[in-house]
Amino acid sequence: MLDKDILVVDLGADNWNRLLGLGEGLLKALEPDDGPGPLLVIYRGLKLLRAIDLGCARPVSVEFYGTSRLDMLSRESGYPRILALEENALTRVVGHAQRELEYKDDYLKQLGGFARGVAREWGRTIFTYPPRGRLRLPPHRALEWAFRLLVPDDTVFLFAITEKRKAWTSAVMGYSGGDLWLLTSLDTVALEEGDLSNGALEAAARLLQSKYGGTVRVVAIQREALLRVSRSRFPSGALLWALNTGDLRLSRIPLRWKVLAFAAALAATRRG
């Protein structure tokens, strides 16, 4: 699918750190407030090698009774969600992927190879509580078809996070003729803390179009609004509110993307 692989034009270190930090913040926002975060257990046979609270990224002390008694571990430790990895699980996953991949394979096939490796080790060296059934992965051709259906050719996608209408972090992805390229830098849309109001964001989109061609599609959202959507019991309502207040700005976004986003928000509605 990505015939000439991924071309990374620029990767601003500060911006990359902010993007990763944003992901961590969203994951924390998705965690329920009434209990501890997930527990990661690394084991060898019946011996516990390490236990880590993923919610606060610190080691903890628990009693391990084997993968068949993760329910007992959950009751005694108070962790409602547990991921148990045999010490060689990740090595085995990588081994499965390497045996079926070639160096010419595109990134989607490579990611699929690792996902299939996880599926093969699920229930062998990888366990969860509450237990999950067998992982079923869609075929590669189906994923490729879905990607081409969702992402129009000659698309330049600009995703900007703002803070008080000023640039906080940004990422740009371009897709054309099977090539995918990525550019992330605080200077992508404006200098750090640059003002993106009064048409500045539209000017950045025009600049990107003059450099790379294609159709520039823009999503810009205030950082607090993004976190508010992730915490909300009704994400679809929070999205509409952000759109009406101007905290979420869209330009040239295909209708299929909007429908998919609101469908995902409706599916994520929390019941409580």
GROMACS .gro file of C-alpha atoms in nm:
model
  272
    1MET     CA    1   0.000   0.000   0.000
    2LEU     CA    2   0.276   0.245   0.093
    3ASP     CA    3   0.468   0.171  -0.225
    4LYS     CA    4   0.770   0.386  -0.145
    5ASP     CA    5   0.760   0.353   0.230
    6ILE     CA    6   0.716   0.638   0.476
    7LEU     CA    7   0.914   0.955   0.415
    8VAL     CA    8   0.983   1.154   0.730
    9VAL     CA    9   1.047   1.511   0.621
   10ASP     CA   10   1.123   1.656   0.961
   11LEU     CA   11   1.076   1.543   1.317
   12GLY     CA   12   1.105   1.828   1.562
   13ALA     CA   13   1.218   1.682   1.895
   14ASP     CA   14   1.024   1.925   2.115
   15ASN     CA   15   0.711   1.880   1.909
   16TRP     CA   16   0.747   1.500   1.911
   17ASN     CA   17   0.776   1.504   2.290
   18ARG     CA   18   0.459   1.712   2.313
   19LEU     CA   19   0.275   1.476   2.079
   20LEU     CA   20   0.377   1.176   2.290
   21GLY     CA   21   0.289   1.361   2.608
   22LEU     CA   22  -0.052   1.440   2.463
   23GLY     CA   23  -0.108   1.070   2.399
   24GLU     CA   24  -0.017   0.987   2.757
   25GLY     CA   25  -0.255   1.256   2.882
   26LEU     CA   26  -0.541   1.118   2.673
   27LEU     CA   27  -0.478   0.765   2.802
   28LYS     CA   28  -0.487   0.890   3.160
   29ALA     CA   29  -0.807   1.080   3.088
   30LEU     CA   30  -0.967   0.760   2.959
   31GLU     CA   31  -0.886   0.575   3.280
   32PRO     CA   32  -1.179   0.545   3.521
   33ASP     CA   33  -1.159   0.764   3.829
   34ASP     CA   34  -1.287   0.499   4.069
   35GLY     CA   35  -0.995   0.258   4.063
   36PRO     CA   36  -0.623   0.209   3.994
   37GLY     CA   37  -0.479   0.185   3.645
   38PRO     CA   38  -0.398  -0.142   3.466
   39LEU     CA   39  -0.145  -0.377   3.623
   40LEU     CA   40   0.135  -0.522   3.408
   41VAL     CA   41   0.274  -0.853   3.530
   42ILE     CA   42   0.591  -1.010   3.387
   43TYR     CA   43   0.636  -1.372   3.490
   44ARG     CA   44   0.834  -1.692   3.441
   45GLY     CA   45   0.626  -1.999   3.512
   46LEU     CA   46   0.476  -1.937   3.856
   47LYS     CA   47   0.746  -1.687   3.948
   48LEU     CA   48   0.667  -1.316   3.942
   49LEU     CA   49   0.953  -1.117   3.790
   50ARG     CA   50   0.799  -0.770   3.795
   51ALA     CA   51   0.466  -0.597   3.853
   52ILE     CA   52   0.409  -0.241   3.730
   53ASP     CA   53   0.115  -0.009   3.786
   54LEU     CA   54   0.069   0.136   3.437
   55GLY     CA   55  -0.150   0.416   3.570
   56CYS     CA   56   0.139   0.577   3.759
   57ALA     CA   57   0.431   0.389   3.594
   58ARG     CA   58   0.578   0.251   3.916
   59PRO     CA   59   0.661  -0.100   4.040
   60VAL     CA   60   0.428  -0.254   4.296
   61SER     CA   61   0.437  -0.562   4.519
   62VAL     CA   62   0.167  -0.826   4.460
   63GLU     CA   63   0.120  -1.200   4.506
   64PHE     CA   64   0.120  -1.397   4.179
   65TYR     CA   65  -0.057  -1.733   4.155
   66GLY     CA   66  -0.008  -1.809   3.787
   67THR     CA   67  -0.199  -1.701   3.478
   68SER     CA   68  -0.492  -1.929   3.561
   69ARG     CA   69  -0.561  -1.733   3.882
   70LEU     CA   70  -0.550  -1.376   3.759
   71ASP     CA   71  -0.898  -1.335   3.907
   72MET     CA   72  -0.754  -1.398   4.255
   73LEU     CA   73  -0.471  -1.153   4.186
   74SER     CA   74  -0.729  -0.892   4.082
   75ARG     CA   75  -0.935  -0.940   4.399
   76GLU     CA   76  -0.638  -0.928   4.635
   77SER     CA   77  -0.451  -0.642   4.466
   78GLY     CA   78  -0.754  -0.428   4.377
   79TYR     CA   79  -0.652  -0.392   4.011
   80PRO     CA   80  -0.958  -0.450   3.789
   81ARG     CA   81  -0.748  -0.490   3.470
   82ILE     CA   82  -0.436  -0.704   3.441
   83LEU     CA   83  -0.197  -0.776   3.153
   84ALA     CA   84   0.033  -1.073   3.214
   85LEU     CA   85   0.334  -1.129   2.985
   86GLU     CA   86   0.566  -1.428   2.995
   87GLU     CA   87   0.923  -1.297   3.000
   88ASN     CA   88   0.988  -1.408   2.638
   89ALA     CA   89   0.647  -1.307   2.501
   90LEU     CA   90   0.766  -1.000   2.311
   91THR     CA   91   1.064  -1.191   2.169
   92ARG     CA   92   0.826  -1.457   2.040
   93VAL     CA   93   0.598  -1.192   1.888
   94VAL     CA   94   0.893  -1.038   1.702
   95GLY     CA   95   1.003  -1.384   1.589
   96HIS     CA   96   0.661  -1.459   1.439
   97ALA     CA   97   0.666  -1.126   1.256
   98GLN     CA   98   1.018  -1.168   1.118
   99ARG     CA   99   0.948  -1.514   0.980
  100GLU     CA  100   0.660  -1.398   0.762
  101LEU     CA  101   0.777  -1.051   0.655
  102GLU     CA  102   1.014  -0.934   0.383
  103TYR     CA  103   1.220  -0.618   0.389
  104LYS     CA  104   1.023  -0.484   0.089
  105ASP     CA  105   0.691  -0.506   0.273
  106ASP     CA  106   0.519  -0.174   0.342
  107TYR     CA  107   0.450  -0.043   0.689
  108LEU     CA  108   0.093  -0.168   0.701
  109LYS     CA  109   0.209  -0.524   0.628
  110GLN     CA  110   0.483  -0.491   0.889
  111LEU     CA  111   0.239  -0.371   1.154
  112GLY     CA  112   0.004  -0.651   1.053
  113GLY     CA  113   0.285  -0.903   1.099
  114PHE     CA  114   0.344  -0.788   1.456
  115ALA     CA  115  -0.032  -0.788   1.525
  116ARG     CA  116  -0.055  -1.147   1.399
  117GLY     CA  117   0.239  -1.234   1.624
  118VAL     CA  118   0.046  -1.095   1.922
  119ALA     CA  119  -0.261  -1.296   1.815
  120ARG     CA  120  -0.056  -1.617   1.801
  121GLU     CA  121   0.083  -1.563   2.148
  122TRP     CA  122  -0.256  -1.461   2.294
  123GLY     CA  123  -0.350  -1.727   2.545
  124ARG     CA  124  -0.001  -1.882   2.528
  125THR     CA  125   0.235  -1.623   2.672
  126ILE     CA  126   0.001  -1.320   2.682
  127PHE     CA  127  -0.298  -1.315   2.917
  128THR     CA  128  -0.544  -1.055   3.040
  129TYR     CA  129  -0.799  -1.015   3.314
  130PRO     CA  130  -1.085  -0.987   3.251
  131PRO     CA  131  -1.007  -1.263   3.001
  132ARG     CA  132  -1.054  -1.194   2.631
  133GLY     CA  133  -1.130  -1.445   2.360
  134ARG     CA  134  -0.913  -1.518   2.062
  135LEU     CA  135  -0.789  -1.211   1.875
  136ARG     CA  136  -0.934  -1.201   1.526
  137LEU     CA  137  -0.758  -0.969   1.283
  138PRO     CA  138  -0.899  -0.845   0.953
  139PRO     CA  139  -0.702  -0.949   0.642
  140HIS     CA  140  -0.441  -0.713   0.503
  141ARG     CA  141  -0.636  -0.649   0.182
  142ALA     CA  142  -0.939  -0.540   0.384
  143LEU     CA  143  -0.728  -0.288   0.578
  144GLU     CA  144  -0.573  -0.159   0.256
  145TRP     CA  145  -0.915  -0.120   0.097
  146ALA     CA  146  -1.047   0.062   0.405
  147PHE     CA  147  -0.748   0.299   0.409
  148ARG     CA  148  -0.790   0.389   0.043
  149LEU     CA  149  -1.164   0.436   0.098
  150LEU     CA  150  -1.120   0.665   0.400
  151VAL     CA  151  -0.821   0.870   0.285
  152PRO     CA  152  -0.862   1.047  -0.050
  153ASP     CA  153  -0.555   1.052  -0.274
  154ASP     CA  154  -0.347   1.372  -0.277
  155THR     CA  155  -0.443   1.453   0.081
  156VAL     CA  156  -0.233   1.671   0.312
  157PHE     CA  157  -0.373   1.641   0.666
  158LEU     CA  158  -0.280   1.908   0.919
  159PHE     CA  159  -0.359   1.833   1.283
  160ALA     CA  160  -0.289   2.120   1.520
  161ILE     CA  161  -0.327   2.144   1.896
  162THR     CA  162  -0.363   2.499   2.020
  163GLU     CA  163  -0.352   2.661   2.360
  164LYS     CA  164  -0.531   2.995   2.394
  165ARG     CA  165  -0.534   3.011   2.012
  166LYS     CA  166  -0.156   2.978   1.998
  167ALA     CA  167   0.042   2.690   1.847
  168TRP     CA  168   0.118   2.416   2.100
  169THR     CA  169   0.197   2.116   1.879
  170SER     CA  170   0.119   1.995   1.529
  171ALA     CA  171   0.158   1.708   1.286
  172VAL     CA  172   0.121   1.688   0.909
  173MET     CA  173   0.060   1.372   0.707
  174GLY     CA  174   0.060   1.356   0.329
  175TYR     CA  175  -0.075   1.070   0.118
  176SER     CA  176  -0.039   1.057  -0.260
  177GLY     CA  177  -0.011   0.766  -0.502
  178GLY     CA  178   0.068   0.514  -0.230
  179ASP     CA  179   0.333   0.730  -0.062
  180LEU     CA  180   0.285   0.845   0.296
  181TRP     CA  181   0.501   1.116   0.444
  182LEU     CA  182   0.509   1.271   0.788
  183LEU     CA  183   0.623   1.612   0.905
  184THR     CA  184   0.613   1.723   1.266
  185SER     CA  185   0.762   2.045   1.387
  186LEU     CA  186   0.650   2.336   1.597
  187ASP     CA  187   0.728   2.548   1.289
  188THR     CA  188   0.486   2.347   1.073
  189VAL     CA  189   0.196   2.585   1.134
  190ALA     CA  190   0.361   2.866   1.328
  191LEU     CA  191   0.650   2.941   1.556
  192GLU     CA  192   0.616   2.801   1.907
  193GLU     CA  193   0.342   2.996   2.085
  194GLY     CA  194   0.263   3.164   1.751
  195ASP     CA  195  -0.085   3.316   1.718
  196LEU     CA  196  -0.313   3.098   1.502
  197SER     CA  197  -0.619   3.325   1.516
  198ASN     CA  198  -0.735   3.583   1.260
  199GLY     CA  199  -0.669   3.364   0.957
  200ALA     CA  200  -0.318   3.248   1.056
  201LEU     CA  201  -0.421   2.881   1.049
  202GLU     CA  202  -0.569   2.921   0.701
  203ALA     CA  203  -0.246   3.090   0.590
  204ALA     CA  204  -0.048   2.791   0.721
  205ALA     CA  205  -0.274   2.559   0.520
  206ARG     CA  206  -0.216   2.764   0.205
  207LEU     CA  207   0.159   2.751   0.266
  208LEU     CA  208   0.147   2.372   0.297
  209GLN     CA  209  -0.052   2.348  -0.024
  210SER     CA  210   0.199   2.564  -0.210
  211LYS     CA  211   0.485   2.342  -0.088
  212TYR     CA  212   0.334   1.995  -0.125
  213GLY     CA  213   0.026   2.035  -0.347
  214GLY     CA  214  -0.284   1.825  -0.295
  215THR     CA  215  -0.581   1.921  -0.080
  216VAL     CA  216  -0.495   2.045   0.270
  217ARG     CA  217  -0.747   1.921   0.528
  218VAL     CA  218  -0.725   2.085   0.870
  219VAL     CA  219  -0.831   1.984   1.220
  220ALA     CA  220  -0.733   2.230   1.493
  221ILE     CA  221  -0.852   2.188   1.851
  222GLN     CA  222  -0.777   2.352   2.183
  223ARG     CA  223  -0.580   2.120   2.411
  224GLU     CA  224  -0.829   2.160   2.697
  225ALA     CA  225  -1.118   2.086   2.461
  226LEU     CA  226  -0.949   1.765   2.344
  227LEU     CA  227  -0.900   1.650   2.702
  228ARG     CA  228  -1.258   1.751   2.784
  229VAL     CA  229  -1.389   1.533   2.498
  230SER     CA  230  -1.181   1.238   2.618
  231ARG     CA  231  -1.312   1.272   2.976
  232SER     CA  232  -1.675   1.336   2.886
  233ARG     CA  233  -1.948   1.078   2.940
  234PHE     CA  234  -2.097   1.207   2.613
  235PRO     CA  235  -1.804   1.265   2.373
  236SER     CA  236  -2.034   1.342   2.078
  237GLY     CA  237  -2.195   1.627   2.272
  238ALA     CA  238  -1.854   1.756   2.378
  239LEU     CA  239  -1.740   1.751   2.013
  240LEU     CA  240  -2.045   1.950   1.902
  241TRP     CA  241  -1.989   2.200   2.183
  242ALA     CA  242  -1.623   2.244   2.082
  243LEU     CA  243  -1.731   2.296   1.721
  244ASN     CA  244  -1.993   2.556   1.816
  245THR     CA  245  -1.758   2.750   2.046
  246GLY     CA  246  -1.472   2.753   1.796
  247ASP     CA  247  -1.247   2.534   2.012
  248LEU     CA  248  -1.260   2.284   1.724
  249ARG     CA  249  -1.191   2.419   1.374
  250LEU     CA  250  -1.231   2.212   1.059
  251SER     CA  251  -1.145   2.283   0.698
  252ARG     CA  252  -1.206   2.063   0.392
  253ILE     CA  253  -1.273   1.758   0.607
  254PRO     CA  254  -1.448   1.482   0.404
  255LEU     CA  255  -1.798   1.394   0.518
  256ARG     CA  256  -1.687   1.032   0.571
  257TRP     CA  257  -1.434   1.149   0.834
  258LYS     CA  258  -1.700   1.351   1.018
  259VAL     CA  259  -1.945   1.061   1.016
  260LEU     CA  260  -1.677   0.821   1.141
  261ALA     CA  261  -1.567   1.059   1.419
  262PHE     CA  262  -1.919   1.113   1.554
  263ALA     CA  263  -1.999   0.742   1.523
  264ALA     CA  264  -1.690   0.664   1.731
  265ALA     CA  265  -1.789   0.934   1.982
  266LEU     CA  266  -2.139   0.787   2.014
  267ALA     CA  267  -1.993   0.439   2.061
  268ALA     CA  268  -1.766   0.576   2.336
  269THR     CA  269  -2.059   0.718   2.535
  270ARG     CA  270  -2.004   0.620   2.897
  271ARG     CA  271  -2.286   0.464   3.092
  272GLY     CA  272  -2.298   0.534   3.457
   0.00000   0.00000   0.00000
